[in-house]
Amino acid sequence: MKITIIHGQSHKGSTYHIAHNLAERIGGDIIEYFLPRDFGEFCIGCTKCFMEHEQLCPHYSKLLPITKALDEADVIILASPVYVYHATGPMKSFLDHYGYRWMVHRPQAAMFQKQGVCISTAAGAGMKSTNKDMADSLFFWGVARIYKYGMRVAAVDWSKISATRRQKIDKALTHIAAKIVRRQGRVKPGLKTKVFFTIMRLMQKKGFNPSDNEYWKQYGWTGTKRPWK
């Protein structure tokens, strides 16, 4: 199994350790990227990616290694500590670059067979909203199965987390990893994703964006084909 982890920070704190621990429990080949160390560019809002082609993005080449890793992964893990009740700036900026991959534009067919995990930690609160920041992108990319795990670690350093909380973390990660391994190879999107895809399909049949419309026709999605079949 191939696992790609995108860390929303460049240091190895609590969120890093939990994400990496989960990947090891799942097992397989792990590739990790740290933001902003490995990619720190801001989307400039030029609209070239979805109105014309993603290769016209000024950051396309720099982002390409991460894009390939996402496409090749069986499991995508997005991990971010809570910054003011949301994902980190680098994580948000990173996800902004994939707006063209949302179902409203040009989703990648492979995403509809993948599993994704959103992980966040905080000394206090904000995990729910932080995980939602990341889960929104996974859902609109078409990722078939999405898991969320947020943990109030009550510490600002991994080494200072209490034994009780570490036991809770271990138990939760073991549970999530078991689900991912059990479902690997037979993952299909749920009803919510299929309904949203259908709505987007009807929009694409009207042809509101030539680049997107041609893409959908190329894969036969405006007809009878679906990316999860």
mmCIF file of C-alpha atoms in Angstrom:
data_model
loop_
_atom_site.group_PDB
_atom_site.id
_atom_site.type_symbol
_atom_site.label_atom_id
_atom_site.label_comp_id
_atom_site.label_asym_id
_atom_site.label_seq_id
_atom_site.Cartn_x
_atom_site.Cartn_y
_atom_site.Cartn_z
ATOM 1 C CA MET A 1 0.000 0.000 0.000
ATOM 2 C CA LYS A 2 1.241 3.498 -0.822
ATOM 3 C CA ILE A 3 0.700 6.279 1.699
ATOM 4 C CA THR A 4 1.302 9.982 1.117
ATOM 5 C CA ILE A 5 1.363 12.295 4.130
ATOM 6 C CA ILE A 6 1.109 16.062 3.794
ATOM 7 C CA HIS A 7 2.189 17.774 7.001
ATOM 8 C CA GLY A 8 0.851 21.287 7.523
ATOM 9 C CA GLN A 9 3.996 22.274 9.376
ATOM 10 C CA SER A 10 7.729 21.732 8.989
ATOM 11 C CA HIS A 11 8.492 20.659 12.551
ATOM 12 C CA LYS A 12 7.869 17.237 14.083
ATOM 13 C CA GLY A 13 5.372 17.863 16.843
ATOM 14 C CA SER A 14 2.328 15.992 18.117
ATOM 15 C CA THR A 15 0.453 16.102 14.814
ATOM 16 C CA TYR A 16 3.462 14.736 12.948
ATOM 17 C CA HIS A 17 3.945 11.842 15.353
ATOM 18 C CA ILE A 18 0.277 10.834 15.245
ATOM 19 C CA ALA A 19 0.128 10.985 11.423
ATOM 20 C CA HIS A 20 3.346 9.037 11.023
ATOM 21 C CA ASN A 21 2.278 6.510 13.655
ATOM 22 C CA LEU A 22 -0.954 5.879 11.755
ATOM 23 C CA ALA A 23 0.901 5.386 8.476
ATOM 24 C CA GLU A 24 3.207 2.841 10.087
ATOM 25 C CA ARG A 25 0.236 0.929 11.490
ATOM 26 C CA ILE A 26 -1.373 0.823 8.056
ATOM 27 C CA GLY A 27 1.883 -0.427 6.570
ATOM 28 C CA GLY A 28 3.435 0.021 3.143
ATOM 29 C CA ASP A 29 5.493 2.658 1.377
ATOM 30 C CA ILE A 30 5.330 6.054 3.067
ATOM 31 C CA ILE A 31 6.236 9.362 1.449
ATOM 32 C CA GLU A 32 6.002 12.596 3.416
ATOM 33 C CA TYR A 33 5.985 16.273 2.549
ATOM 34 C CA PHE A 34 6.356 19.141 4.990
ATOM 35 C CA LEU A 35 4.777 22.545 4.437
ATOM 36 C CA PRO A 36 6.050 25.150 3.813
ATOM 37 C CA ARG A 37 9.460 23.471 3.552
ATOM 38 C CA ASP A 38 8.536 21.384 0.501
ATOM 39 C CA PHE A 39 5.964 23.778 -0.934
ATOM 40 C CA GLY A 40 5.176 27.230 0.344
ATOM 41 C CA GLU A 41 3.749 29.194 -2.557
ATOM 42 C CA PHE A 42 0.495 31.140 -2.324
ATOM 43 C CA CYS A 43 -2.201 30.757 -4.953
ATOM 44 C CA ILE A 44 -2.317 34.092 -6.816
ATOM 45 C CA GLY A 45 -5.907 33.671 -8.020
ATOM 46 C CA CYS A 46 -5.108 33.833 -11.731
ATOM 47 C CA THR A 47 -7.825 31.201 -12.498
ATOM 48 C CA LYS A 48 -5.594 29.663 -15.190
ATOM 49 C CA CYS A 49 -5.798 26.187 -13.624
ATOM 50 C CA PHE A 50 -9.525 25.685 -13.952
ATOM 51 C CA MET A 51 -10.396 28.073 -16.771
ATOM 52 C CA GLU A 52 -7.638 26.796 -19.085
ATOM 53 C CA HIS A 53 -5.181 24.140 -17.831
ATOM 54 C CA GLU A 54 -3.421 23.319 -14.547
ATOM 55 C CA GLN A 55 -0.035 23.390 -16.276
ATOM 56 C CA LEU A 56 -0.463 27.158 -16.673
ATOM 57 C CA CYS A 57 -0.301 27.613 -12.901
ATOM 58 C CA PRO A 58 2.957 29.483 -12.136
ATOM 59 C CA HIS A 59 3.680 26.919 -9.399
ATOM 60 C CA TYR A 60 2.788 23.811 -11.404
ATOM 61 C CA SER A 61 6.322 22.458 -11.768
ATOM 62 C CA LYS A 62 7.217 23.018 -8.132
ATOM 63 C CA LEU A 63 4.032 21.284 -7.001
ATOM 64 C CA LEU A 64 4.320 18.394 -9.482
ATOM 65 C CA PRO A 65 6.245 15.917 -7.241
ATOM 66 C CA ILE A 66 3.575 16.227 -4.547
ATOM 67 C CA THR A 67 0.795 15.952 -7.120
ATOM 68 C CA LYS A 68 2.289 12.721 -8.438
ATOM 69 C CA ALA A 69 2.588 11.347 -4.910
ATOM 70 C CA LEU A 70 -1.071 12.121 -4.235
ATOM 71 C CA ASP A 71 -2.118 10.427 -7.477
ATOM 72 C CA GLU A 72 -0.068 7.306 -6.776
ATOM 73 C CA ALA A 73 -1.161 6.933 -3.150
ATOM 74 C CA ASP A 74 -3.735 4.461 -1.905
ATOM 75 C CA VAL A 75 -4.112 6.497 1.277
ATOM 76 C CA ILE A 76 -3.722 10.271 1.629
ATOM 77 C CA ILE A 77 -3.107 11.683 5.097
ATOM 78 C CA LEU A 78 -3.504 15.432 5.636
ATOM 79 C CA ALA A 79 -2.170 16.479 9.022
ATOM 80 C CA SER A 80 -2.281 19.924 10.584
ATOM 81 C CA PRO A 81 -1.976 21.334 14.084
ATOM 82 C CA VAL A 82 -4.689 23.790 15.024
ATOM 83 C CA TYR A 83 -3.790 27.399 14.267
ATOM 84 C CA VAL A 84 -6.483 29.793 15.522
ATOM 85 C CA TYR A 85 -9.183 27.124 15.146
ATOM 86 C CA HIS A 86 -8.211 26.200 11.590
ATOM 87 C CA ALA A 87 -5.588 24.420 9.506
ATOM 88 C CA THR A 88 -2.207 26.091 9.140
ATOM 89 C CA GLY A 89 -1.668 28.759 6.512
ATOM 90 C CA PRO A 90 0.723 26.525 4.530
ATOM 91 C CA MET A 91 -1.856 23.721 4.441
ATOM 92 C CA LYS A 92 -4.589 26.072 3.271
ATOM 93 C CA SER A 93 -2.318 27.567 0.615
ATOM 94 C CA PHE A 94 -1.345 24.089 -0.549
ATOM 95 C CA LEU A 95 -4.978 22.977 -0.899
ATOM 96 C CA ASP A 96 -5.868 26.192 -2.726
ATOM 97 C CA HIS A 97 -3.697 25.022 -5.611
ATOM 98 C CA TYR A 98 -5.967 22.040 -6.236
ATOM 99 C CA GLY A 99 -9.201 23.921 -6.789
ATOM 100 C CA TYR A 100 -9.177 22.721 -10.392
ATOM 101 C CA ARG A 101 -9.436 19.130 -9.110
ATOM 102 C CA TRP A 102 -12.722 19.694 -7.329
ATOM 103 C CA MET A 103 -15.690 17.855 -8.800
ATOM 104 C CA VAL A 104 -17.079 21.124 -10.115
ATOM 105 C CA HIS A 105 -14.080 21.245 -12.468
ATOM 106 C CA ARG A 106 -11.762 18.312 -13.327
ATOM 107 C CA PRO A 107 -11.595 15.622 -10.613
ATOM 108 C CA GLN A 108 -9.047 12.832 -11.005
ATOM 109 C CA ALA A 109 -10.693 9.446 -11.548
ATOM 110 C CA ALA A 110 -8.233 7.679 -9.233
ATOM 111 C CA MET A 111 -9.418 9.726 -6.256
ATOM 112 C CA PHE A 112 -12.728 7.863 -6.247
ATOM 113 C CA GLN A 113 -10.917 4.682 -5.158
ATOM 114 C CA LYS A 114 -8.731 6.249 -2.481
ATOM 115 C CA GLN A 115 -8.998 6.578 1.281
ATOM 116 C CA GLY A 116 -8.077 9.770 3.107
ATOM 117 C CA VAL A 117 -7.413 10.756 6.691
ATOM 118 C CA CYS A 118 -7.489 14.182 8.317
ATOM 119 C CA ILE A 119 -5.513 14.524 11.533
ATOM 120 C CA SER A 120 -5.308 17.530 13.824
ATOM 121 C CA THR A 121 -4.127 18.234 17.349
ATOM 122 C CA ALA A 122 -4.329 21.164 19.720
ATOM 123 C CA ALA A 123 -3.435 21.920 23.286
ATOM 124 C CA GLY A 124 -7.044 22.980 23.719
ATOM 125 C CA ALA A 125 -9.697 23.022 20.992
ATOM 126 C CA GLY A 126 -10.346 23.600 17.288
ATOM 127 C CA MET A 127 -9.767 20.102 15.916
ATOM 128 C CA LYS A 128 -13.230 19.807 14.360
ATOM 129 C CA SER A 129 -12.936 22.970 12.270
ATOM 130 C CA THR A 130 -9.337 22.180 11.365
ATOM 131 C CA ASN A 131 -10.214 18.709 10.131
ATOM 132 C CA LYS A 132 -13.103 20.162 8.154
ATOM 133 C CA ASP A 133 -10.699 22.532 6.379
ATOM 134 C CA MET A 134 -8.836 19.503 5.040
ATOM 135 C CA ALA A 135 -11.775 17.112 4.660
ATOM 136 C CA ASP A 136 -13.576 19.574 2.397
ATOM 137 C CA SER A 137 -10.823 19.213 -0.189
ATOM 138 C CA LEU A 138 -10.698 15.422 0.112
ATOM 139 C CA PHE A 139 -14.452 15.201 -0.403
ATOM 140 C CA PHE A 140 -14.572 17.549 -3.371
ATOM 141 C CA TRP A 141 -11.581 15.752 -4.917
ATOM 142 C CA GLY A 142 -13.778 12.659 -4.833
ATOM 143 C CA VAL A 143 -11.861 10.637 -2.215
ATOM 144 C CA ALA A 144 -14.088 7.649 -1.537
ATOM 145 C CA ARG A 145 -13.612 7.165 2.211
ATOM 146 C CA ILE A 146 -12.564 9.931 4.616
ATOM 147 C CA TYR A 147 -11.628 9.519 8.266
ATOM 148 C CA LYS A 148 -11.097 12.318 10.770
ATOM 149 C CA TYR A 149 -9.129 12.223 13.976
ATOM 150 C CA GLY A 150 -8.651 15.182 16.269
ATOM 151 C CA MET A 151 -6.968 15.014 19.664
ATOM 152 C CA ARG A 152 -6.687 17.530 22.484
ATOM 153 C CA VAL A 153 -3.198 16.700 23.636
ATOM 154 C CA ALA A 154 -3.106 19.289 26.455
ATOM 155 C CA ALA A 155 0.554 19.928 25.695
ATOM 156 C CA VAL A 156 2.718 21.890 23.286
ATOM 157 C CA ASP A 157 5.347 19.168 23.001
ATOM 158 C CA TRP A 158 4.954 15.523 22.022
ATOM 159 C CA SER A 159 7.139 14.355 24.894
ATOM 160 C CA LYS A 160 4.876 16.052 27.432
ATOM 161 C CA ILE A 161 1.653 14.268 26.476
ATOM 162 C CA SER A 162 0.322 12.206 29.389
ATOM 163 C CA ALA A 163 0.389 8.412 29.382
ATOM 164 C CA THR A 164 -3.408 8.323 29.516
ATOM 165 C CA ARG A 165 -3.742 10.405 26.367
ATOM 166 C CA ARG A 166 -1.088 8.355 24.609
ATOM 167 C CA GLN A 167 -3.121 5.226 25.312
ATOM 168 C CA LYS A 168 -6.210 6.888 23.832
ATOM 169 C CA ILE A 169 -4.220 7.895 20.753
ATOM 170 C CA ASP A 170 -2.828 4.374 20.297
ATOM 171 C CA LYS A 171 -6.288 2.841 20.582
ATOM 172 C CA ALA A 172 -7.820 5.278 18.081
ATOM 173 C CA LEU A 173 -5.021 4.864 15.536
ATOM 174 C CA THR A 174 -5.188 1.082 15.746
ATOM 175 C CA HIS A 175 -8.925 1.271 15.053
ATOM 176 C CA ILE A 176 -8.567 3.613 12.060
ATOM 177 C CA ALA A 177 -5.662 1.635 10.594
ATOM 178 C CA ALA A 178 -7.644 -1.605 10.823
ATOM 179 C CA LYS A 179 -10.548 -0.037 8.915
ATOM 180 C CA ILE A 180 -8.272 1.284 6.189
ATOM 181 C CA VAL A 181 -6.491 -2.041 5.711
ATOM 182 C CA ARG A 182 -9.769 -3.973 5.688
ATOM 183 C CA ARG A 183 -11.303 -1.720 3.028
ATOM 184 C CA GLN A 184 -8.252 -1.416 0.811
ATOM 185 C CA GLY A 185 -8.902 -2.518 -2.770
ATOM 186 C CA ARG A 186 -12.679 -2.362 -2.500
ATOM 187 C CA VAL A 187 -13.367 1.255 -1.662
ATOM 188 C CA LYS A 188 -16.212 3.044 -3.416
ATOM 189 C CA PRO A 189 -17.619 6.524 -2.774
ATOM 190 C CA GLY A 190 -20.725 6.927 -0.645
ATOM 191 C CA LEU A 191 -24.124 8.299 -1.588
ATOM 192 C CA LYS A 192 -23.206 11.922 -0.806
ATOM 193 C CA THR A 193 -20.301 11.854 -3.268
ATOM 194 C CA LYS A 194 -22.380 10.146 -5.952
ATOM 195 C CA VAL A 195 -25.199 12.662 -5.592
ATOM 196 C CA PHE A 196 -22.791 15.598 -5.799
ATOM 197 C CA PHE A 197 -21.072 14.052 -8.818
ATOM 198 C CA THR A 198 -24.456 13.697 -10.509
ATOM 199 C CA ILE A 199 -25.224 17.369 -9.923
ATOM 200 C CA MET A 200 -21.837 18.323 -11.378
ATOM 201 C CA ARG A 201 -22.493 15.988 -14.316
ATOM 202 C CA LEU A 202 -25.716 17.821 -15.140
ATOM 203 C CA MET A 203 -23.856 21.127 -14.982
ATOM 204 C CA GLN A 204 -21.119 19.829 -17.261
ATOM 205 C CA LYS A 205 -23.687 18.668 -19.823
ATOM 206 C CA LYS A 206 -24.649 22.319 -20.168
ATOM 207 C CA GLY A 207 -21.006 23.144 -20.917
ATOM 208 C CA PHE A 208 -20.448 26.237 -18.750
ATOM 209 C CA ASN A 209 -16.624 25.909 -18.876
ATOM 210 C CA PRO A 210 -15.111 24.574 -22.143
ATOM 211 C CA SER A 211 -11.971 23.148 -20.461
ATOM 212 C CA ASP A 212 -13.986 21.278 -17.848
ATOM 213 C CA ASN A 213 -16.653 20.186 -20.299
ATOM 214 C CA GLU A 214 -14.111 18.660 -22.680
ATOM 215 C CA TYR A 215 -12.463 16.853 -19.755
ATOM 216 C CA TRP A 216 -15.745 15.275 -18.634
ATOM 217 C CA LYS A 217 -16.599 14.235 -22.191
ATOM 218 C CA GLN A 218 -13.143 12.689 -22.610
ATOM 219 C CA TYR A 219 -13.803 10.331 -19.696
ATOM 220 C CA GLY A 220 -17.382 9.671 -20.706
ATOM 221 C CA TRP A 221 -18.753 11.067 -17.452
ATOM 222 C CA THR A 222 -21.407 13.155 -19.174
ATOM 223 C CA GLY A 223 -22.625 9.825 -20.556
ATOM 224 C CA THR A 224 -22.912 6.501 -18.754
ATOM 225 C CA LYS A 225 -19.375 6.081 -17.376
ATOM 226 C CA ARG A 226 -18.451 6.883 -13.768
ATOM 227 C CA PRO A 227 -14.995 7.206 -12.160
ATOM 228 C CA TRP A 228 -15.770 4.565 -9.515
ATOM 229 C CA LYS A 229 -16.722 1.819 -11.981
#
